[in-house]
Amino acid sequence: MQVIGLGNDLVNIERIERSLNRYGDRFVNRIFTEVEQAYCDGKAVRTSNYAKRFAAKEACAKALGTGFAQGVFWTDVGVVRDEHGKPSLRLTGGALKRLQDMTPDGMVAQLDLTMTDDHPWAQAVVLITALPAHKSAL
């Protein structure tokens, strides 16, 4: 296994709440995927769930080494959950292309995500590793 990217981000939940209140759907649609919106809007703790996903996107953009530039857009990075509720990342567009470009030949990238919140903070850490193609978990 080889570490090829690491990102961390800390977000103030109240800042996300202000953006949600001020910009509403314009903010939500610009930043979050439909899957993320469906998950967050169905929760009683809507704002903290959006904040954790915002932090996850920022952490992933840092791990990719691009930030939200060079063709990587907010909605190219999406937080999804498996059947047990474990969060992970689904990359599309420019984020997926960047991941493919940074993955060494003969290896497959694996993205690991952890998120947490303790009001007023939400945090996410993203670790990108490269595994030999025959040992890939993907």
Tab-separated table of N, CA, C and O in Angstrom:
chain	number	residue	atom	x	y	z
A	1	MET	N	0.840	-1.179	0.000
A	1	MET	CA	0.000	0.000	0.000
A	1	MET	C	0.886	1.244	0.000
A	1	MET	O	1.900	1.296	0.684
A	2	GLN	N	0.450	2.229	-0.757
A	2	GLN	CA	1.188	3.485	-0.865
A	2	GLN	C	0.218	4.649	-0.648
A	2	GLN	O	-0.839	4.717	-1.279
A	3	VAL	N	0.544	5.563	0.259
A	3	VAL	CA	-0.289	6.745	0.473
A	3	VAL	C	-0.007	7.728	-0.668
A	3	VAL	O	1.138	8.093	-0.908
A	4	ILE	N	-1.079	8.131	-1.367
A	4	ILE	CA	-0.904	9.085	-2.462
A	4	ILE	C	-1.648	10.391	-2.215
A	4	ILE	O	-1.502	11.345	-2.976
A	5	GLY	N	-2.430	10.458	-1.139
A	5	GLY	CA	-3.118	11.696	-0.818
A	5	GLY	C	-3.708	11.664	0.576
A	5	GLY	O	-4.174	10.627	1.041
A	6	LEU	N	-3.663	12.811	1.245
A	6	LEU	CA	-4.241	12.953	2.580
A	6	LEU	C	-4.814	14.352	2.699
A	6	LEU	O	-4.152	15.334	2.344
A	7	GLY	N	-6.044	14.443	3.163
A	7	GLY	CA	-6.667	15.742	3.341
A	7	GLY	C	-7.493	15.780	4.610
A	7	GLY	O	-8.071	14.769	5.024
A	8	ASN	N	-7.548	16.946	5.224
A	8	ASN	CA	-8.293	17.149	6.454
A	8	ASN	C	-8.997	18.499	6.347
A	8	ASN	O	-8.455	19.442	5.764
A	9	ASP	N	-10.213	18.590	6.889
A	9	ASP	CA	-10.883	19.877	6.895
A	9	ASP	C	-11.778	19.990	8.117
A	9	ASP	O	-12.378	19.009	8.563
A	10	LEU	N	-11.839	21.204	8.654
A	10	LEU	CA	-12.654	21.537	9.813
A	10	LEU	C	-13.580	22.679	9.401
A	10	LEU	O	-13.117	23.700	8.871
A	11	VAL	N	-14.882	22.499	9.608
A	11	VAL	CA	-15.878	23.479	9.178
A	11	VAL	C	-16.723	23.900	10.377
A	11	VAL	O	-17.114	23.057	11.183
A	12	ASN	N	-17.026	25.175	10.434
A	12	ASN	CA	-17.932	25.671	11.459
A	12	ASN	C	-19.369	25.424	10.995
A	12	ASN	O	-19.792	25.921	9.947
A	13	ILE	N	-20.107	24.629	11.743
A	13	ILE	CA	-21.479	24.261	11.383
A	13	ILE	C	-22.356	25.505	11.265
A	13	ILE	O	-23.214	25.589	10.377
A	14	GLU	N	-22.132	26.480	12.112
A	14	GLU	CA	-22.941	27.705	12.064
A	14	GLU	C	-22.709	28.486	10.772
A	14	GLU	O	-23.617	29.140	10.257
A	15	ARG	N	-21.502	28.393	10.219
A	15	ARG	CA	-21.217	29.035	8.926
A	15	ARG	C	-22.035	28.370	7.812
A	15	ARG	O	-22.599	29.047	6.942
A	16	ILE	N	-22.113	27.048	7.855
A	16	ILE	CA	-22.909	26.323	6.857
A	16	ILE	C	-24.392	26.663	7.040
A	16	ILE	O	-25.114	26.866	6.062
A	17	GLU	N	-24.835	26.769	8.279
A	17	GLU	CA	-26.228	27.131	8.547
A	17	GLU	C	-26.549	28.517	7.980
A	17	GLU	O	-27.610	28.715	7.370
A	18	ARG	N	-25.631	29.456	8.137
A	18	ARG	CA	-25.842	30.796	7.565
A	18	ARG	C	-25.944	30.726	6.040
A	18	ARG	O	-26.777	31.406	5.435
A	19	SER	N	-25.095	29.917	5.414
A	19	SER	CA	-25.151	29.778	3.951
A	19	SER	C	-26.454	29.122	3.516
A	19	SER	O	-27.054	29.531	2.513
A	20	LEU	N	-26.897	28.122	4.251
A	20	LEU	CA	-28.173	27.465	3.932
A	20	LEU	C	-29.331	28.460	4.049
A	20	LEU	O	-30.213	28.499	3.186
A	21	ASN	N	-29.316	29.264	5.101
A	21	ASN	CA	-30.392	30.242	5.317
A	21	ASN	C	-30.344	31.373	4.300
A	21	ASN	O	-31.375	31.823	3.818
A	22	ARG	N	-29.152	31.827	3.969
A	22	ARG	CA	-29.013	32.977	3.066
A	22	ARG	C	-29.230	32.608	1.596
A	22	ARG	O	-29.886	33.333	0.860
A	23	TYR	N	-28.642	31.482	1.167
A	23	TYR	CA	-28.660	31.136	-0.255
A	23	TYR	C	-29.578	29.973	-0.605
A	23	TYR	O	-29.846	29.740	-1.779
A	24	GLY	N	-30.020	29.210	0.381
A	24	GLY	CA	-30.990	28.141	0.164
A	24	GLY	C	-30.576	27.148	-0.901
A	24	GLY	O	-29.453	26.649	-0.920
A	25	ASP	N	-31.505	26.884	-1.817
A	25	ASP	CA	-31.280	25.879	-2.859
A	25	ASP	C	-30.100	26.219	-3.762
A	25	ASP	O	-29.447	25.317	-4.284
A	26	ARG	N	-29.837	27.499	-3.964
A	26	ARG	CA	-28.701	27.891	-4.807
A	26	ARG	C	-27.396	27.348	-4.227
A	26	ARG	O	-26.568	26.793	-4.954
A	27	PHE	N	-27.214	27.469	-2.936
A	27	PHE	CA	-26.030	26.937	-2.250
A	27	PHE	C	-26.029	25.404	-2.295
A	27	PHE	O	-25.042	24.783	-2.688
A	28	VAL	N	-27.133	24.814	-1.926
A	28	VAL	CA	-27.233	23.354	-1.862
A	28	VAL	C	-26.967	22.727	-3.227
A	28	VAL	O	-26.182	21.778	-3.345
A	29	ASN	N	-27.575	23.245	-4.271
A	29	ASN	CA	-27.412	22.659	-5.605
A	29	ASN	C	-26.026	22.869	-6.182
A	29	ASN	O	-25.559	22.056	-6.978
A	30	ARG	N	-25.363	23.938	-5.784
A	30	ARG	CA	-24.006	24.208	-6.286
A	30	ARG	C	-22.970	23.300	-5.631
A	30	ARG	O	-21.991	22.916	-6.246
A	31	ILE	N	-23.204	22.930	-4.375
A	31	ILE	CA	-22.200	22.219	-3.593
A	31	ILE	C	-22.470	20.722	-3.486
A	31	ILE	O	-21.540	19.914	-3.547
A	32	PHE	N	-23.711	20.326	-3.327
A	32	PHE	CA	-24.034	18.949	-2.946
A	32	PHE	C	-24.725	18.170	-4.058
A	32	PHE	O	-25.543	18.709	-4.795
A	33	THR	N	-24.402	16.870	-4.125
A	33	THR	CA	-25.032	15.982	-5.100
A	33	THR	C	-26.478	15.701	-4.679
A	33	THR	O	-26.861	15.937	-3.530
A	34	GLU	N	-27.252	15.156	-5.593
A	34	GLU	CA	-28.641	14.797	-5.281
A	34	GLU	C	-28.698	13.757	-4.162
A	34	GLU	O	-29.580	13.809	-3.305
A	35	VAL	N	-27.766	12.809	-4.165
A	35	VAL	CA	-27.716	11.780	-3.119
A	35	VAL	C	-27.463	12.426	-1.760
A	35	VAL	O	-28.118	12.091	-0.762
A	36	GLU	N	-26.534	13.363	-1.700
A	36	GLU	CA	-26.237	14.060	-0.445
A	36	GLU	C	-27.441	14.874	0.018
A	36	GLU	O	-27.777	14.877	1.213
A	37	GLN	N	-28.087	15.552	-0.901
A	37	GLN	CA	-29.249	16.363	-0.552
A	37	GLN	C	-30.369	15.495	0.015
A	37	GLN	O	-30.983	15.842	1.028
A	38	ALA	N	-30.629	14.364	-0.624
A	38	ALA	CA	-31.690	13.467	-0.152
A	38	ALA	C	-31.383	12.962	1.253
A	38	ALA	O	-32.277	12.900	2.107
A	39	TYR	N	-30.131	12.638	1.505
A	39	TYR	CA	-29.751	12.148	2.831
A	39	TYR	C	-29.898	13.258	3.879
A	39	TYR	O	-30.541	13.068	4.912
A	40	CYS	N	-29.311	14.409	3.625
A	40	CYS	CA	-29.296	15.498	4.614
A	40	CYS	C	-30.682	16.075	4.874
A	40	CYS	O	-31.034	16.370	6.019
A	41	ASP	N	-31.470	16.235	3.815
A	41	ASP	CA	-32.789	16.831	3.981
A	41	ASP	C	-33.751	15.915	4.734
A	41	ASP	O	-34.746	16.377	5.277
A	42	GLY	N	-33.424	14.643	4.804
A	42	GLY	CA	-34.266	13.697	5.532
A	42	GLY	C	-33.880	13.532	6.986
A	42	GLY	O	-34.450	12.691	7.692
A	43	LYS	N	-32.922	14.301	7.470
A	43	LYS	CA	-32.424	14.158	8.833
A	43	LYS	C	-32.830	15.339	9.703
A	43	LYS	O	-32.888	16.475	9.238
A	44	ALA	N	-33.044	15.056	10.987
A	44	ALA	CA	-33.370	16.119	11.940
A	44	ALA	C	-32.186	17.058	12.131
A	44	ALA	O	-32.363	18.251	12.374
A	45	VAL	N	-30.975	16.531	12.016
A	45	VAL	CA	-29.753	17.333	12.176
A	45	VAL	C	-29.207	17.688	10.789
A	45	VAL	O	-28.055	17.442	10.465
A	46	ARG	N	-30.052	18.280	9.994
A	46	ARG	CA	-29.759	18.608	8.591
A	46	ARG	C	-28.474	19.403	8.446
A	46	ARG	O	-27.615	19.066	7.634
A	47	THR	N	-28.309	20.463	9.212
A	47	THR	CA	-27.179	21.368	9.046
A	47	THR	C	-25.858	20.680	9.344
A	47	THR	O	-24.898	20.825	8.592
A	48	SER	N	-25.776	19.914	10.421
A	48	SER	CA	-24.515	19.236	10.741
A	48	SER	C	-24.176	18.178	9.699
A	48	SER	O	-23.003	17.957	9.393
A	49	ASN	N	-25.185	17.539	9.110
A	49	ASN	CA	-24.918	16.571	8.045
A	49	ASN	C	-24.385	17.257	6.796
A	49	ASN	O	-23.461	16.757	6.150
A	50	TYR	N	-24.950	18.407	6.446
A	50	TYR	CA	-24.405	19.170	5.328
A	50	TYR	C	-22.981	19.633	5.642
A	50	TYR	O	-22.097	19.593	4.783
A	51	ALA	N	-22.734	20.067	6.867
A	51	ALA	CA	-21.401	20.547	7.244
A	51	ALA	C	-20.364	19.435	7.151
A	51	ALA	O	-19.248	19.653	6.668
A	52	LYS	N	-20.707	18.237	7.603
A	52	LYS	CA	-19.761	17.113	7.502
A	52	LYS	C	-19.445	16.804	6.048
A	52	LYS	O	-18.289	16.542	5.700
A	53	ARG	N	-20.437	16.862	5.193
A	53	ARG	CA	-20.208	16.591	3.774
A	53	ARG	C	-19.403	17.702	3.120
A	53	ARG	O	-18.576	17.445	2.252
A	54	PHE	N	-19.630	18.931	3.541
A	54	PHE	CA	-18.830	20.051	3.049
A	54	PHE	C	-17.366	19.817	3.428
A	54	PHE	O	-16.463	19.957	2.591
A	55	ALA	N	-17.120	19.442	4.683
A	55	ALA	CA	-15.751	19.161	5.137
A	55	ALA	C	-15.145	17.989	4.370
A	55	ALA	O	-13.959	18.020	4.016
A	56	ALA	N	-15.943	16.970	4.085
A	56	ALA	CA	-15.443	15.808	3.338
A	56	ALA	C	-15.016	16.209	1.923
A	56	ALA	O	-13.980	15.752	1.418
A	57	LYS	N	-15.787	17.070	1.277
A	57	LYS	CA	-15.444	17.535	-0.063
A	57	LYS	C	-14.140	18.333	-0.034
A	57	LYS	O	-13.268	18.139	-0.890
A	58	GLU	N	-14.012	19.227	0.950
A	58	GLU	CA	-12.785	20.015	1.090
A	58	GLU	C	-11.582	19.105	1.366
A	58	GLU	O	-10.519	19.288	0.773
A	59	ALA	N	-11.745	18.146	2.262
A	59	ALA	CA	-10.657	17.221	2.584
A	59	ALA	C	-10.255	16.407	1.362
A	59	ALA	O	-9.062	16.191	1.103
A	60	CYS	N	-11.226	15.978	0.573
A	60	CYS	CA	-10.929	15.209	-0.631
A	60	CYS	C	-10.193	16.065	-1.657
A	60	CYS	O	-9.220	15.608	-2.262
A	61	ALA	N	-10.641	17.306	-1.847
A	61	ALA	CA	-9.974	18.199	-2.799
A	61	ALA	C	-8.523	18.433	-2.392
A	61	ALA	O	-7.628	18.513	-3.240
A	62	LYS	N	-8.270	18.512	-1.089
A	62	LYS	CA	-6.899	18.655	-0.594
A	62	LYS	C	-6.100	17.380	-0.852
A	62	LYS	O	-4.936	17.440	-1.270
A	63	ALA	N	-6.718	16.230	-0.603
A	63	ALA	CA	-6.033	14.955	-0.831
A	63	ALA	C	-5.706	14.761	-2.312
A	63	ALA	O	-4.670	14.171	-2.653
A	64	LEU	N	-6.566	15.268	-3.182
A	64	LEU	CA	-6.308	15.193	-4.625
A	64	LEU	C	-5.211	16.154	-5.061
A	64	LEU	O	-4.640	16.012	-6.135
A	65	GLY	N	-4.934	17.148	-4.212
A	65	GLY	CA	-3.874	18.107	-4.508
A	65	GLY	C	-4.279	19.230	-5.432
A	65	GLY	O	-3.427	19.980	-5.916
A	66	THR	N	-5.575	19.385	-5.662
A	66	THR	CA	-6.046	20.404	-6.594
A	66	THR	C	-6.873	21.492	-5.943
A	66	THR	O	-7.002	22.588	-6.499
A	67	GLY	N	-7.480	21.202	-4.803
A	67	GLY	CA	-8.535	22.074	-4.320
A	67	GLY	C	-9.659	22.017	-5.336
A	67	GLY	O	-9.735	21.076	-6.133
A	68	PHE	N	-10.521	23.021	-5.318
A	68	PHE	CA	-11.591	23.058	-6.316
A	68	PHE	C	-11.149	23.944	-7.471
A	68	PHE	O	-11.586	25.085	-7.636
A	69	ALA	N	-10.206	23.387	-8.239
A	69	ALA	CA	-9.622	24.036	-9.406
A	69	ALA	C	-9.183	22.922	-10.350
A	69	ALA	O	-9.368	21.745	-10.058
A	70	GLN	N	-8.614	23.300	-11.460
A	70	GLN	CA	-8.084	22.338	-12.427
A	70	GLN	C	-9.149	21.322	-12.854
A	70	GLN	O	-8.876	20.137	-13.015
A	71	GLY	N	-10.385	21.788	-13.006
A	71	GLY	CA	-11.465	20.930	-13.484
A	71	GLY	C	-12.154	20.109	-12.410
A	71	GLY	O	-13.015	19.288	-12.725
A	72	VAL	N	-11.817	20.324	-11.140
A	72	VAL	CA	-12.478	19.612	-10.044
A	72	VAL	C	-13.552	20.531	-9.466
A	72	VAL	O	-13.257	21.641	-9.025
A	73	PHE	N	-14.797	20.063	-9.505
A	73	PHE	CA	-15.930	20.849	-9.025
A	73	PHE	C	-16.536	20.202	-7.783
A	73	PHE	O	-16.353	19.011	-7.535
A	74	TRP	N	-17.272	20.998	-7.013
A	74	TRP	CA	-17.874	20.524	-5.761
A	74	TRP	C	-18.684	19.247	-5.955
A	74	TRP	O	-18.579	18.323	-5.162
A	75	THR	N	-19.514	19.214	-6.977
A	75	THR	CA	-20.388	18.056	-7.165
A	75	THR	C	-19.675	16.863	-7.801
A	75	THR	O	-20.287	15.810	-7.974
A	76	ASP	N	-18.376	17.011	-8.115
A	76	ASP	CA	-17.571	15.868	-8.573
A	76	ASP	C	-17.186	14.969	-7.401
A	76	ASP	O	-16.696	13.859	-7.610
A	77	VAL	N	-17.359	15.459	-6.190
A	77	VAL	CA	-17.029	14.716	-4.974
A	77	VAL	C	-18.326	14.524	-4.198
A	77	VAL	O	-18.944	15.500	-3.778
A	78	GLY	N	-18.736	13.274	-4.033
A	78	GLY	CA	-19.984	13.000	-3.324
A	78	GLY	C	-19.797	11.998	-2.212
A	78	GLY	O	-19.096	11.001	-2.374
A	79	VAL	N	-20.426	12.267	-1.084
A	79	VAL	CA	-20.415	11.330	0.038
A	79	VAL	C	-21.596	10.382	-0.143
A	79	VAL	O	-22.732	10.820	-0.318
A	80	VAL	N	-21.309	9.103	-0.111
A	80	VAL	CA	-22.331	8.064	-0.193
A	80	VAL	C	-22.176	7.158	1.021
A	80	VAL	O	-21.161	7.204	1.712
A	81	ARG	N	-23.177	6.335	1.267
A	81	ARG	CA	-23.132	5.414	2.398
A	81	ARG	C	-23.431	4.003	1.907
A	81	ARG	O	-24.280	3.821	1.049
A	82	ASP	N	-22.726	3.020	2.488
A	82	ASP	CA	-23.005	1.636	2.105
A	82	ASP	C	-24.219	1.124	2.888
A	82	ASP	O	-24.829	1.856	3.668
A	83	GLU	N	-24.555	-0.133	2.688
A	83	GLU	CA	-25.761	-0.702	3.312
A	83	GLU	C	-25.691	-0.724	4.842
A	83	GLU	O	-26.699	-0.841	5.516
A	84	HIS	N	-24.485	-0.573	5.396
A	84	HIS	CA	-24.311	-0.541	6.854
A	84	HIS	C	-24.210	0.890	7.386
A	84	HIS	O	-24.061	1.088	8.586
A	85	GLY	N	-24.259	1.868	6.493
A	85	GLY	CA	-24.185	3.265	6.901
A	85	GLY	C	-22.798	3.869	6.859
A	85	GLY	O	-22.619	5.042	7.154
A	86	LYS	N	-21.791	3.069	6.486
A	86	LYS	CA	-20.420	3.579	6.437
A	86	LYS	C	-20.289	4.583	5.286
A	86	LYS	O	-20.608	4.277	4.143
A	87	PRO	N	-19.784	5.788	5.594
A	87	PRO	CA	-19.616	6.773	4.520
A	87	PRO	C	-18.377	6.489	3.677
A	87	PRO	O	-17.371	5.982	4.174
A	88	SER	N	-18.486	6.826	2.417
A	88	SER	CA	-17.342	6.749	1.507
A	88	SER	C	-17.540	7.824	0.449
A	88	SER	O	-18.536	8.540	0.451
A	89	LEU	N	-16.581	7.930	-0.457
A	89	LEU	CA	-16.628	8.960	-1.482
A	89	LEU	C	-16.843	8.347	-2.854
A	89	LEU	O	-16.264	7.303	-3.183
A	90	ARG	N	-17.651	9.022	-3.650
A	90	ARG	CA	-17.842	8.662	-5.053
A	90	ARG	C	-17.390	9.861	-5.870
A	90	ARG	O	-17.941	10.956	-5.733
A	91	LEU	N	-16.365	9.654	-6.691
A	91	LEU	CA	-15.830	10.734	-7.512
A	91	LEU	C	-16.322	10.600	-8.947
A	91	LEU	O	-16.438	9.495	-9.482
A	92	THR	N	-16.577	11.749	-9.564
A	92	THR	CA	-16.972	11.810	-10.966
A	92	THR	C	-16.206	12.957	-11.612
A	92	THR	O	-15.480	13.700	-10.938
A	93	GLY	N	-16.375	13.123	-12.908
A	93	GLY	CA	-15.826	14.273	-13.626
A	93	GLY	C	-14.351	14.509	-13.383
A	93	GLY	O	-13.536	13.589	-13.394
A	94	GLY	N	-14.005	15.767	-13.138
A	94	GLY	CA	-12.613	16.160	-12.957
A	94	GLY	C	-11.955	15.535	-11.745
A	94	GLY	O	-10.744	15.280	-11.754
A	95	ALA	N	-12.720	15.283	-10.686
A	95	ALA	CA	-12.146	14.648	-9.487
A	95	ALA	C	-11.727	13.211	-9.798
A	95	ALA	O	-10.649	12.769	-9.391
A	96	LEU	N	-12.558	12.488	-10.520
A	96	LEU	CA	-12.215	11.117	-10.898
A	96	LEU	C	-11.015	11.101	-11.833
A	96	LEU	O	-10.099	10.271	-11.680
A	97	LYS	N	-10.968	12.034	-12.777
A	97	LYS	CA	-9.818	12.102	-13.698
A	97	LYS	C	-8.533	12.375	-12.922
A	97	LYS	O	-7.500	11.748	-13.168
A	98	ARG	N	-8.584	13.302	-11.978
A	98	ARG	CA	-7.391	13.605	-11.169
A	98	ARG	C	-6.952	12.377	-10.368
A	98	ARG	O	-5.760	12.068	-10.297
A	99	LEU	N	-7.908	11.654	-9.787
A	99	LEU	CA	-7.583	10.440	-9.039
A	99	LEU	C	-6.913	9.425	-9.951
A	99	LEU	O	-5.897	8.819	-9.585
A	100	GLN	N	-7.444	9.246	-11.142
A	100	GLN	CA	-6.852	8.299	-12.094
A	100	GLN	C	-5.444	8.728	-12.481
A	100	GLN	O	-4.543	7.897	-12.576
A	101	ASP	N	-5.243	10.027	-12.694
A	101	ASP	CA	-3.927	10.538	-13.086
A	101	ASP	C	-2.885	10.376	-11.989
A	101	ASP	O	-1.708	10.169	-12.274
A	102	MET	N	-3.288	10.462	-10.735
A	102	MET	CA	-2.319	10.380	-9.637
A	102	MET	C	-2.086	8.946	-9.146
A	102	MET	O	-1.189	8.719	-8.340
A	103	THR	N	-2.882	8.005	-9.643
A	103	THR	CA	-2.729	6.610	-9.238
A	103	THR	C	-1.617	5.964	-10.062
A	103	THR	O	-1.667	5.981	-11.293
A	104	PRO	N	-0.586	5.408	-9.398
A	104	PRO	CA	0.519	4.784	-10.136
A	104	PRO	C	0.044	3.624	-11.017
A	104	PRO	O	-0.946	2.947	-10.698
A	105	ASP	N	0.744	3.426	-12.117
A	105	ASP	CA	0.432	2.323	-13.029
A	105	ASP	C	0.456	0.999	-12.279
A	105	ASP	O	1.308	0.768	-11.414
A	106	GLY	N	-0.474	0.116	-12.623
A	106	GLY	CA	-0.547	-1.207	-12.011
A	106	GLY	C	-1.174	-1.204	-10.625
A	106	GLY	O	-1.182	-2.232	-9.939
A	107	MET	N	-1.684	-0.046	-10.209
A	107	MET	CA	-2.293	0.064	-8.888
A	107	MET	C	-3.706	0.622	-9.017
A	107	MET	O	-4.069	1.203	-10.040
A	108	VAL	N	-4.478	0.436	-7.965
A	108	VAL	CA	-5.847	0.936	-7.913
A	108	VAL	C	-5.973	1.798	-6.666
A	108	VAL	O	-5.484	1.435	-5.594
A	109	ALA	N	-6.634	2.929	-6.812
A	109	ALA	CA	-6.806	3.851	-5.685
A	109	ALA	C	-7.934	3.390	-4.776
A	109	ALA	O	-8.951	2.863	-5.231
A	110	GLN	N	-7.712	3.609	-3.499
A	110	GLN	CA	-8.752	3.379	-2.501
A	110	GLN	C	-8.905	4.659	-1.690
A	110	GLN	O	-7.906	5.226	-1.236
A	111	LEU	N	-10.145	5.116	-1.523
A	111	LEU	CA	-10.419	6.323	-0.750
A	111	LEU	C	-11.079	5.923	0.563
A	111	LEU	O	-12.040	5.165	0.563
A	112	ASP	N	-10.541	6.432	1.651
A	112	ASP	CA	-11.136	6.211	2.963
A	112	ASP	C	-11.536	7.559	3.535
A	112	ASP	O	-10.813	8.550	3.400
A	113	LEU	N	-12.692	7.584	4.181
A	113	LEU	CA	-13.267	8.816	4.709
A	113	LEU	C	-13.732	8.598	6.135
A	113	LEU	O	-14.347	7.568	6.439
A	114	THR	N	-13.436	9.552	6.981
A	114	THR	CA	-14.048	9.595	8.303
A	114	THR	C	-14.566	11.006	8.532
A	114	THR	O	-13.926	11.981	8.124
A	115	MET	N	-15.752	11.090	9.139
A	115	MET	CA	-16.383	12.376	9.423
A	115	MET	C	-16.869	12.372	10.867
A	115	MET	O	-17.259	11.330	11.388
A	116	THR	N	-16.876	13.547	11.463
A	116	THR	CA	-17.392	13.680	12.821
A	116	THR	C	-17.893	15.100	13.025
A	116	THR	O	-17.544	16.001	12.261
A	117	ASP	N	-18.724	15.285	14.041
A	117	ASP	CA	-19.130	16.634	14.396
A	117	ASP	C	-19.349	16.719	15.899
A	117	ASP	O	-19.710	15.748	16.544
A	118	ASP	N	-19.040	17.888	16.410
A	118	ASP	CA	-19.282	18.256	17.802
A	118	ASP	C	-19.535	19.755	17.760
A	118	ASP	O	-18.587	20.527	17.614
A	119	HIS	N	-20.812	20.120	17.815
A	119	HIS	CA	-21.197	21.512	17.603
A	119	HIS	C	-20.284	22.463	18.379
A	119	HIS	O	-20.039	22.235	19.541
A	120	PRO	N	-19.734	23.460	17.705
A	120	PRO	CA	-20.065	23.994	16.385
A	120	PRO	C	-19.145	23.509	15.257
A	120	PRO	O	-19.066	24.164	14.224
A	121	TRP	N	-18.457	22.402	15.429
A	121	TRP	CA	-17.479	21.966	14.426
A	121	TRP	C	-17.872	20.663	13.750
A	121	TRP	O	-18.421	19.764	14.379
A	122	ALA	N	-17.530	20.559	12.465
A	122	ALA	CA	-17.634	19.323	11.694
A	122	ALA	C	-16.270	19.101	11.055
A	122	ALA	O	-15.623	20.051	10.605
A	123	GLN	N	-15.824	17.866	11.060
A	123	GLN	CA	-14.491	17.558	10.537
A	123	GLN	C	-14.553	16.319	9.658
A	123	GLN	O	-15.359	15.414	9.889
A	124	ALA	N	-13.660	16.291	8.674
A	124	ALA	CA	-13.516	15.119	7.817
A	124	ALA	C	-12.047	14.921	7.484
A	124	ALA	O	-11.291	15.890	7.361
A	125	VAL	N	-11.668	13.656	7.356
A	125	VAL	CA	-10.319	13.276	6.936
A	125	VAL	C	-10.476	12.295	5.778
A	125	VAL	O	-11.288	11.363	5.848
A	126	VAL	N	-9.705	12.510	4.725
A	126	VAL	CA	-9.699	11.629	3.557
A	126	VAL	C	-8.280	11.118	3.356
A	126	VAL	O	-7.321	11.892	3.335
A	127	LEU	N	-8.169	9.806	3.214
A	127	LEU	CA	-6.902	9.148	2.926
A	127	LEU	C	-7.043	8.432	1.593
A	127	LEU	O	-7.983	7.650	1.407
A	128	ILE	N	-6.125	8.724	0.675
A	128	ILE	CA	-6.114	8.036	-0.616
A	128	ILE	C	-4.875	7.161	-0.645
A	128	ILE	O	-3.745	7.643	-0.486
A	129	THR	N	-5.090	5.862	-0.847
A	129	THR	CA	-3.981	4.921	-0.950
A	129	THR	C	-4.044	4.225	-2.305
A	129	THR	O	-5.106	4.159	-2.934
A	130	ALA	N	-2.898	3.734	-2.721
A	130	ALA	CA	-2.815	2.961	-3.950
A	130	ALA	C	-2.442	1.529	-3.567
A	130	ALA	O	-1.501	1.305	-2.804
A	131	LEU	N	-3.199	0.593	-4.086
A	131	LEU	CA	-2.981	-0.824	-3.805
A	131	LEU	C	-2.685	-1.550	-5.113
A	131	LEU	O	-3.189	-1.170	-6.169
A	132	PRO	N	-1.876	-2.597	-5.042
A	132	PRO	CA	-1.672	-3.394	-6.256
A	132	PRO	C	-3.011	-3.829	-6.810
A	132	PRO	O	-3.923	-4.197	-6.054
A	133	ALA	N	-3.160	-3.772	-8.117
A	133	ALA	CA	-4.457	-4.039	-8.754
A	133	ALA	C	-5.051	-5.372	-8.344
A	133	ALA	O	-6.261	-5.475	-8.159
A	134	HIS	N	-4.259	-6.394	-8.120
A	134	HIS	CA	-4.789	-7.694	-7.758
A	134	HIS	C	-5.242	-7.770	-6.303
A	134	HIS	O	-5.948	-8.680	-5.925
A	135	LYS	N	-4.876	-6.758	-5.462
A	135	LYS	CA	-5.283	-6.753	-4.057
A	135	LYS	C	-6.315	-5.669	-3.765
A	135	LYS	O	-6.623	-5.405	-2.623
A	136	SER	N	-6.841	-5.073	-4.796
A	136	SER	CA	-7.744	-3.944	-4.624
A	136	SER	C	-9.035	-4.347	-3.944
A	136	SER	O	-9.598	-5.400	-4.189
A	137	ALA	N	-9.505	-3.437	-3.081
A	137	ALA	CA	-10.808	-3.615	-2.441
A	137	ALA	C	-11.915	-3.002	-3.302
A	137	ALA	O	-13.077	-3.161	-3.009
A	138	LEU	N	-11.555	-2.268	-4.348
A	138	LEU	CA	-12.559	-1.616	-5.203
A	138	LEU	C	-13.022	-2.523	-6.291
A	138	LEU	O	-12.377	-3.295	-6.852
